[in-house]
Amino acid sequence: IRRQRQMCIRDSFKINTGMNRLGFNPQEAKETLKTLQNKSLFKSITLMTHFATADEPKGIDWQLSVFDDIAQHFDFSRSVANSASIVNFKKTHLDWVRPGIMLYGASPIMGQKSSAFNIKPVMQLKSKIIAIQNLSKDDSVGYGETFKAKNDMRIAVVACGYADGYPRHAPTGTPVYVEGKKTLTVGRVSMDMLYIDVTNIPQASISSDVELWGEHIPCLLYTSDAADE
């Protein structure tokens, strides 16, 4: 006796409610879902959309109403909440939530720090100081002479660069943490090195640990948390 096995697929169905990134437009969505709900190939479907302004005064109602107008006609699970709507709009939690930026320990709301939502970092990038350079006023460091010392400075060279996943475009002034203190990068990030100001951290020396992001430094460099450093 040959048994025939039927494959059932669990899948998501994205509805474009105004962000205009991915998904079916509302009219297409209704017609397509009517067809899919009669297909035994799909064991379950989760209806999804994505909010464009959950972190802004406009909020989510303008998109949620479009989504609800479609979802109410179908007995499918629903998922609409991104990080900003998770913390801002409890009514969006529905069956599933989809945290994104908050998983990296960063605040999803401009102007509010991650600590306001008890968000904690989940990853850490650390390296070590491999050299110390003493700059005189007007000396430069790194490619392009993009940074010049306004006064005498003590600069540490850190063994990490864009080849290791550190953003090449991170500007002078990006925060780092070394020897229990926060300080700032200077100059352009190289492939496997970057430079930090340790003028006021005399205990910083070769082999000192440097946290580039983690417990003390948010891993996304242009969040509210980083802006306050």
Short mmCIF file of N, CA and C in Angstrom, two decimals, residues 33-183:
data_model
loop_
_atom_site.label_atom_id
_atom_site.label_comp_id
_atom_site.label_asym_id
_atom_site.label_seq_id
_atom_site.Cartn_x
_atom_site.Cartn_y
_atom_site.Cartn_z
N LEU A 33 -6.69 36.25 -0.73
CA LEU A 33 -6.96 35.50 0.50
C LEU A 33 -8.21 34.64 0.37
N LYS A 34 -9.19 35.10 -0.37
CA LYS A 34 -10.38 34.28 -0.60
C LYS A 34 -10.01 32.99 -1.31
N THR A 35 -9.06 33.09 -2.22
CA THR A 35 -8.60 31.89 -2.93
C THR A 35 -7.78 30.99 -2.02
N LEU A 36 -6.88 31.60 -1.27
CA LEU A 36 -5.98 30.81 -0.42
C LEU A 36 -6.70 30.08 0.69
N GLN A 37 -7.75 30.66 1.23
CA GLN A 37 -8.42 30.02 2.36
C GLN A 37 -9.12 28.71 1.94
N ASN A 38 -9.28 28.51 0.65
CA ASN A 38 -9.89 27.28 0.16
C ASN A 38 -8.85 26.27 -0.33
N LYS A 39 -7.57 26.60 -0.18
CA LYS A 39 -6.51 25.72 -0.63
C LYS A 39 -5.97 24.91 0.55
N SER A 40 -6.02 23.59 0.47
CA SER A 40 -5.56 22.74 1.57
C SER A 40 -4.04 22.70 1.65
N LEU A 41 -3.36 23.25 0.65
CA LEU A 41 -1.89 23.26 0.66
C LEU A 41 -1.36 24.04 1.85
N PHE A 42 -2.12 25.05 2.30
CA PHE A 42 -1.65 25.91 3.38
C PHE A 42 -2.29 25.47 4.69
N LYS A 43 -1.44 25.02 5.62
CA LYS A 43 -1.93 24.62 6.93
C LYS A 43 -2.36 25.81 7.75
N SER A 44 -1.59 26.88 7.66
CA SER A 44 -1.96 28.11 8.37
C SER A 44 -1.34 29.30 7.67
N ILE A 45 -1.99 30.43 7.79
CA ILE A 45 -1.50 31.68 7.21
C ILE A 45 -1.55 32.74 8.30
N THR A 46 -0.50 33.53 8.38
CA THR A 46 -0.48 34.68 9.28
C THR A 46 -0.52 35.95 8.46
N LEU A 47 -1.50 36.79 8.72
CA LEU A 47 -1.61 38.06 8.03
C LEU A 47 -0.68 39.08 8.68
N MET A 48 0.05 39.81 7.86
CA MET A 48 1.04 40.74 8.37
C MET A 48 0.93 42.09 7.65
N THR A 49 1.37 43.13 8.33
CA THR A 49 1.65 44.40 7.69
C THR A 49 2.79 45.05 8.46
N HIS A 50 3.28 46.18 7.97
CA HIS A 50 4.40 46.84 8.65
C HIS A 50 4.10 48.33 8.74
N PHE A 51 4.30 48.88 9.95
CA PHE A 51 3.98 50.28 10.21
C PHE A 51 5.15 51.20 9.85
N ALA A 52 4.81 52.30 9.20
CA ALA A 52 5.82 53.27 8.77
C ALA A 52 6.08 54.35 9.80
N THR A 53 5.08 54.65 10.67
CA THR A 53 5.20 55.81 11.56
C THR A 53 4.83 55.46 13.00
N ALA A 54 5.12 54.25 13.42
CA ALA A 54 4.81 53.85 14.80
C ALA A 54 5.64 54.61 15.81
N ASP A 55 6.75 55.18 15.38
CA ASP A 55 7.63 55.94 16.27
C ASP A 55 7.47 57.44 16.08
N GLU A 56 6.41 57.87 15.40
CA GLU A 56 6.19 59.28 15.12
C GLU A 56 4.78 59.68 15.54
N PRO A 57 4.52 60.98 15.64
CA PRO A 57 3.20 61.44 16.11
C PRO A 57 2.03 60.91 15.28
N LYS A 58 2.23 60.64 14.00
CA LYS A 58 1.14 60.16 13.16
C LYS A 58 0.61 58.81 13.63
N GLY A 59 1.46 58.02 14.26
CA GLY A 59 1.03 56.76 14.84
C GLY A 59 0.71 55.68 13.83
N ILE A 60 -0.19 54.76 14.22
CA ILE A 60 -0.44 53.57 13.40
C ILE A 60 -1.89 53.40 12.96
N ASP A 61 -2.79 54.24 13.44
CA ASP A 61 -4.21 54.03 13.15
C ASP A 61 -4.52 54.07 11.66
N TRP A 62 -3.84 54.93 10.91
CA TRP A 62 -4.12 55.06 9.48
C TRP A 62 -3.80 53.78 8.72
N GLN A 63 -2.85 53.00 9.20
CA GLN A 63 -2.54 51.73 8.56
C GLN A 63 -3.32 50.57 9.19
N LEU A 64 -3.48 50.61 10.51
CA LEU A 64 -4.16 49.52 11.19
C LEU A 64 -5.60 49.39 10.72
N SER A 65 -6.27 50.51 10.42
CA SER A 65 -7.65 50.44 9.96
C SER A 65 -7.76 49.73 8.62
N VAL A 66 -6.78 49.94 7.75
CA VAL A 66 -6.76 49.25 6.46
C VAL A 66 -6.57 47.75 6.67
N PHE A 67 -5.63 47.41 7.55
CA PHE A 67 -5.37 46.00 7.85
C PHE A 67 -6.60 45.33 8.45
N ASP A 68 -7.21 45.96 9.43
CA ASP A 68 -8.37 45.38 10.11
C ASP A 68 -9.54 45.18 9.16
N ASP A 69 -9.70 46.09 8.22
CA ASP A 69 -10.79 45.97 7.25
C ASP A 69 -10.68 44.69 6.44
N ILE A 70 -9.47 44.23 6.23
CA ILE A 70 -9.25 42.98 5.50
C ILE A 70 -9.26 41.78 6.45
N ALA A 71 -8.52 41.89 7.55
CA ALA A 71 -8.34 40.75 8.46
C ALA A 71 -9.63 40.26 9.08
N GLN A 72 -10.58 41.15 9.29
CA GLN A 72 -11.82 40.76 9.96
C GLN A 72 -12.64 39.74 9.17
N HIS A 73 -12.36 39.59 7.90
CA HIS A 73 -13.11 38.67 7.06
C HIS A 73 -12.48 37.28 7.00
N PHE A 74 -11.34 37.09 7.68
CA PHE A 74 -10.62 35.82 7.57
C PHE A 74 -10.20 35.32 8.95
N ASP A 75 -10.24 34.02 9.11
CA ASP A 75 -9.87 33.40 10.38
C ASP A 75 -8.40 33.01 10.37
N PHE A 76 -7.53 33.99 10.18
CA PHE A 76 -6.09 33.77 10.16
C PHE A 76 -5.45 34.51 11.35
N SER A 77 -4.33 34.00 11.82
CA SER A 77 -3.60 34.73 12.86
C SER A 77 -3.05 36.02 12.26
N ARG A 78 -2.68 36.97 13.15
CA ARG A 78 -2.29 38.30 12.70
C ARG A 78 -1.03 38.77 13.41
N SER A 79 -0.20 39.49 12.67
CA SER A 79 1.05 40.02 13.22
C SER A 79 1.32 41.38 12.59
N VAL A 80 1.32 42.43 13.42
CA VAL A 80 1.54 43.77 12.88
C VAL A 80 2.57 44.58 13.67
N ALA A 81 2.91 44.17 14.87
CA ALA A 81 3.67 45.05 15.78
C ALA A 81 5.18 44.96 15.57
N ASN A 82 5.78 46.06 15.13
CA ASN A 82 7.24 46.18 15.12
C ASN A 82 7.69 46.72 16.49
N SER A 83 8.97 46.98 16.63
CA SER A 83 9.49 47.40 17.94
C SER A 83 8.78 48.63 18.49
N ALA A 84 8.62 49.65 17.63
CA ALA A 84 8.01 50.90 18.11
C ALA A 84 6.57 50.71 18.53
N SER A 85 5.82 49.90 17.79
CA SER A 85 4.42 49.70 18.16
C SER A 85 4.27 48.75 19.35
N ILE A 86 5.26 47.88 19.57
CA ILE A 86 5.24 47.03 20.77
C ILE A 86 5.24 47.90 22.02
N VAL A 87 6.09 48.92 22.04
CA VAL A 87 6.20 49.75 23.25
C VAL A 87 5.18 50.89 23.26
N ASN A 88 4.66 51.28 22.10
CA ASN A 88 3.76 52.43 22.04
C ASN A 88 2.28 52.09 21.98
N PHE A 89 1.94 50.94 21.38
CA PHE A 89 0.53 50.65 21.10
C PHE A 89 0.21 49.19 21.45
N LYS A 90 -0.27 48.98 22.66
CA LYS A 90 -0.57 47.63 23.12
C LYS A 90 -1.61 46.93 22.24
N LYS A 91 -2.51 47.70 21.65
CA LYS A 91 -3.57 47.10 20.83
C LYS A 91 -3.04 46.43 19.58
N THR A 92 -1.77 46.67 19.24
CA THR A 92 -1.19 46.05 18.04
C THR A 92 -0.55 44.70 18.32
N HIS A 93 -0.54 44.24 19.55
CA HIS A 93 0.19 43.02 19.88
C HIS A 93 -0.43 41.77 19.24
N LEU A 94 -1.72 41.69 19.16
CA LEU A 94 -2.45 40.65 18.44
C LEU A 94 -1.89 39.25 18.74
N ASP A 95 -1.69 38.41 17.70
CA ASP A 95 -1.26 37.02 17.92
C ASP A 95 0.26 36.88 18.00
N TRP A 96 0.96 37.67 17.19
CA TRP A 96 2.42 37.62 17.16
C TRP A 96 2.96 39.04 17.12
N VAL A 97 4.11 39.25 17.73
CA VAL A 97 4.81 40.53 17.59
C VAL A 97 6.14 40.29 16.91
N ARG A 98 6.70 41.35 16.32
CA ARG A 98 7.94 41.20 15.55
C ARG A 98 8.97 42.25 15.99
N PRO A 99 9.59 42.08 17.13
CA PRO A 99 10.62 43.04 17.55
C PRO A 99 11.79 43.02 16.58
N GLY A 100 12.31 44.20 16.28
CA GLY A 100 13.45 44.31 15.37
C GLY A 100 14.60 45.05 16.04
N ILE A 101 14.60 46.38 15.93
CA ILE A 101 15.73 47.16 16.45
C ILE A 101 15.92 46.97 17.95
N MET A 102 14.83 46.71 18.69
CA MET A 102 14.96 46.54 20.13
C MET A 102 15.72 45.27 20.50
N LEU A 103 15.78 44.30 19.58
CA LEU A 103 16.55 43.09 19.85
C LEU A 103 18.05 43.38 19.95
N TYR A 104 18.46 44.50 19.39
CA TYR A 104 19.87 44.87 19.44
C TYR A 104 20.19 45.77 20.63
N GLY A 105 19.20 45.96 21.49
CA GLY A 105 19.44 46.79 22.68
C GLY A 105 19.26 48.26 22.44
N ALA A 106 18.68 48.64 21.30
CA ALA A 106 18.52 50.05 20.96
C ALA A 106 17.07 50.47 21.12
N SER A 107 16.87 51.73 21.44
CA SER A 107 15.52 52.27 21.59
C SER A 107 14.84 52.39 20.23
N PRO A 108 13.58 51.97 20.12
CA PRO A 108 12.85 52.14 18.85
C PRO A 108 12.19 53.50 18.72
N ILE A 109 12.29 54.34 19.77
CA ILE A 109 11.61 55.63 19.78
C ILE A 109 12.65 56.75 19.85
N MET A 110 12.65 57.61 18.85
CA MET A 110 13.58 58.74 18.85
C MET A 110 13.31 59.62 20.07
N GLY A 111 14.39 60.03 20.72
CA GLY A 111 14.26 60.91 21.87
C GLY A 111 14.09 60.19 23.19
N GLN A 112 13.95 58.86 23.16
CA GLN A 112 13.84 58.09 24.40
C GLN A 112 14.91 57.01 24.42
N LYS A 113 15.60 56.91 25.54
CA LYS A 113 16.68 55.94 25.65
C LYS A 113 16.13 54.54 25.89
N SER A 114 16.92 53.54 25.55
CA SER A 114 16.50 52.15 25.70
C SER A 114 16.18 51.79 27.14
N SER A 115 16.83 52.46 28.09
CA SER A 115 16.57 52.18 29.50
C SER A 115 15.14 52.51 29.90
N ALA A 116 14.49 53.41 29.16
CA ALA A 116 13.11 53.77 29.45
C ALA A 116 12.17 52.60 29.25
N PHE A 117 12.58 51.64 28.43
CA PHE A 117 11.75 50.47 28.14
C PHE A 117 12.36 49.19 28.70
N ASN A 118 13.37 49.34 29.55
CA ASN A 118 14.07 48.19 30.15
C ASN A 118 14.64 47.26 29.07
N ILE A 119 15.09 47.85 27.97
CA ILE A 119 15.72 47.09 26.90
C ILE A 119 17.20 46.91 27.22
N LYS A 120 17.67 45.69 27.08
CA LYS A 120 19.06 45.40 27.39
C LYS A 120 19.77 44.87 26.14
N PRO A 121 21.08 45.13 26.00
CA PRO A 121 21.81 44.66 24.82
C PRO A 121 21.92 43.15 24.80
N VAL A 122 21.93 42.59 23.59
CA VAL A 122 22.02 41.14 23.44
C VAL A 122 23.29 40.71 22.72
N MET A 123 24.14 41.67 22.40
CA MET A 123 25.38 41.32 21.73
C MET A 123 26.47 42.29 22.16
N GLN A 124 27.72 41.88 21.94
CA GLN A 124 28.84 42.71 22.34
C GLN A 124 29.96 42.56 21.33
N LEU A 125 30.59 43.68 21.00
CA LEU A 125 31.79 43.67 20.16
C LEU A 125 32.91 44.34 20.94
N LYS A 126 33.98 43.58 21.19
CA LYS A 126 35.11 44.10 21.94
C LYS A 126 36.40 43.82 21.17
N SER A 127 37.39 44.65 21.40
CA SER A 127 38.71 44.41 20.87
C SER A 127 39.73 44.94 21.88
N LYS A 128 40.97 45.12 21.43
CA LYS A 128 42.03 45.58 22.32
C LYS A 128 42.85 46.69 21.67
N ILE A 129 43.45 47.48 22.52
CA ILE A 129 44.40 48.49 22.05
C ILE A 129 45.69 47.79 21.63
N ILE A 130 46.18 48.14 20.44
CA ILE A 130 47.43 47.51 19.96
C ILE A 130 48.57 48.51 19.83
N ALA A 131 48.28 49.80 19.97
CA ALA A 131 49.35 50.81 19.90
C ALA A 131 48.85 52.11 20.49
N ILE A 132 49.78 52.94 20.93
CA ILE A 132 49.48 54.27 21.45
C ILE A 132 50.29 55.29 20.64
N GLN A 133 49.62 56.36 20.19
CA GLN A 133 50.30 57.43 19.47
C GLN A 133 50.09 58.74 20.21
N ASN A 134 51.14 59.52 20.35
CA ASN A 134 51.05 60.84 20.96
C ASN A 134 51.07 61.90 19.86
N LEU A 135 49.96 62.62 19.72
CA LEU A 135 49.85 63.63 18.68
C LEU A 135 50.13 65.02 19.24
N SER A 136 50.77 65.82 18.43
CA SER A 136 50.92 67.24 18.74
C SER A 136 49.82 68.02 18.04
N LYS A 137 49.62 69.24 18.47
CA LYS A 137 48.61 70.08 17.83
C LYS A 137 48.82 70.11 16.32
N ASP A 138 47.72 69.92 15.57
CA ASP A 138 47.68 69.92 14.10
C ASP A 138 48.16 68.62 13.48
N ASP A 139 48.59 67.63 14.26
CA ASP A 139 48.88 66.31 13.71
C ASP A 139 47.56 65.65 13.30
N SER A 140 47.62 64.81 12.27
CA SER A 140 46.43 64.08 11.84
C SER A 140 46.61 62.59 12.14
N VAL A 141 45.49 61.86 12.03
CA VAL A 141 45.55 60.42 12.21
C VAL A 141 44.59 59.77 11.22
N GLY A 142 45.03 58.70 10.58
CA GLY A 142 44.18 57.94 9.68
C GLY A 142 44.15 58.47 8.26
N TYR A 143 43.43 57.73 7.40
CA TYR A 143 43.32 58.09 5.99
C TYR A 143 42.69 59.47 5.79
N GLY A 144 43.20 60.16 4.78
CA GLY A 144 42.57 61.40 4.35
C GLY A 144 42.78 62.59 5.26
N GLU A 145 43.53 62.41 6.36
CA GLU A 145 43.72 63.48 7.33
C GLU A 145 42.40 64.13 7.72
N THR A 146 41.37 63.28 7.89
CA THR A 146 40.04 63.82 8.21
C THR A 146 39.96 64.33 9.64
N PHE A 147 40.89 63.92 10.48
CA PHE A 147 40.92 64.43 11.86
C PHE A 147 42.28 65.04 12.14
N LYS A 148 42.27 66.26 12.66
CA LYS A 148 43.50 66.92 13.09
C LYS A 148 43.36 67.36 14.53
N ALA A 149 44.41 67.10 15.30
CA ALA A 149 44.38 67.42 16.73
C ALA A 149 44.37 68.93 16.95
N LYS A 150 43.43 69.37 17.79
CA LYS A 150 43.38 70.79 18.14
C LYS A 150 44.35 71.12 19.26
N ASN A 151 44.75 70.08 20.01
CA ASN A 151 45.73 70.21 21.08
C ASN A 151 46.55 68.93 21.11
N ASP A 152 47.53 68.86 21.98
CA ASP A 152 48.26 67.61 22.15
C ASP A 152 47.29 66.53 22.61
N MET A 153 47.43 65.34 22.05
CA MET A 153 46.48 64.27 22.34
C MET A 153 47.21 62.94 22.47
N ARG A 154 46.55 62.03 23.18
CA ARG A 154 47.02 60.64 23.28
C ARG A 154 45.97 59.77 22.59
N ILE A 155 46.39 59.08 21.54
CA ILE A 155 45.49 58.31 20.69
C ILE A 155 45.82 56.82 20.80
N ALA A 156 44.80 56.00 20.98
CA ALA A 156 44.98 54.55 21.00
C ALA A 156 44.50 53.95 19.68
N VAL A 157 45.26 53.02 19.16
CA VAL A 157 44.90 52.28 17.95
C VAL A 157 44.25 50.97 18.38
N VAL A 158 43.03 50.72 17.89
CA VAL A 158 42.24 49.55 18.29
C VAL A 158 42.17 48.56 17.13
N ALA A 159 42.36 47.28 17.43
CA ALA A 159 42.38 46.24 16.41
C ALA A 159 40.96 45.85 15.99
N CYS A 160 40.31 46.74 15.25
CA CYS A 160 38.99 46.45 14.71
C CYS A 160 38.70 47.46 13.61
N GLY A 161 38.07 47.01 12.53
CA GLY A 161 37.74 47.92 11.44
C GLY A 161 36.56 47.40 10.65
N TYR A 162 36.38 47.95 9.44
CA TYR A 162 35.19 47.56 8.67
C TYR A 162 35.23 46.12 8.20
N ALA A 163 36.41 45.52 8.11
CA ALA A 163 36.50 44.10 7.76
C ALA A 163 35.94 43.21 8.87
N ASP A 164 35.87 43.76 10.07
CA ASP A 164 35.35 43.02 11.22
C ASP A 164 33.88 43.32 11.49
N GLY A 165 33.27 44.14 10.64
CA GLY A 165 31.86 44.47 10.80
C GLY A 165 31.60 45.82 11.44
N TYR A 166 32.64 46.55 11.80
CA TYR A 166 32.44 47.89 12.35
C TYR A 166 32.15 48.85 11.19
N PRO A 167 31.15 49.73 11.31
CA PRO A 167 30.76 50.57 10.17
C PRO A 167 31.89 51.47 9.67
N ARG A 168 32.17 51.40 8.40
CA ARG A 168 33.22 52.24 7.83
C ARG A 168 32.86 53.72 7.90
N HIS A 169 31.54 54.01 7.86
CA HIS A 169 31.10 55.41 7.84
C HIS A 169 30.92 55.98 9.25
N ALA A 170 31.25 55.21 10.30
CA ALA A 170 31.13 55.75 11.66
C ALA A 170 32.01 57.00 11.78
N PRO A 171 31.44 58.13 12.16
CA PRO A 171 32.21 59.38 12.13
C PRO A 171 33.07 59.59 13.37
N THR A 172 33.98 60.52 13.28
CA THR A 172 34.68 61.00 14.48
C THR A 172 33.65 61.39 15.53
N GLY A 173 33.88 60.94 16.76
CA GLY A 173 32.93 61.24 17.83
C GLY A 173 32.00 60.09 18.17
N THR A 174 32.17 58.93 17.51
CA THR A 174 31.37 57.76 17.85
C THR A 174 31.84 57.21 19.20
N PRO A 175 30.93 56.94 20.13
CA PRO A 175 31.35 56.53 21.48
C PRO A 175 31.91 55.11 21.55
N VAL A 176 32.88 54.92 22.41
CA VAL A 176 33.43 53.60 22.77
C VAL A 176 33.66 53.60 24.28
N TYR A 177 34.03 52.45 24.81
CA TYR A 177 34.20 52.32 26.27
C TYR A 177 35.52 51.59 26.54
N VAL A 178 36.36 52.22 27.34
CA VAL A 178 37.67 51.63 27.64
C VAL A 178 38.07 51.96 29.08
N GLU A 179 38.54 50.96 29.79
CA GLU A 179 39.02 51.15 31.17
C GLU A 179 38.01 51.89 32.04
N GLY A 180 36.74 51.50 31.93
CA GLY A 180 35.70 52.05 32.79
C GLY A 180 35.23 53.44 32.41
N LYS A 181 35.64 53.95 31.25
CA LYS A 181 35.23 55.30 30.85
C LYS A 181 34.78 55.30 29.38
N LYS A 182 33.86 56.22 29.07
CA LYS A 182 33.46 56.42 27.70
C LYS A 182 34.35 57.46 27.05
N THR A 183 34.72 57.17 25.81
CA THR A 183 35.47 58.15 25.03
C THR A 183 35.00 58.07 23.60
#
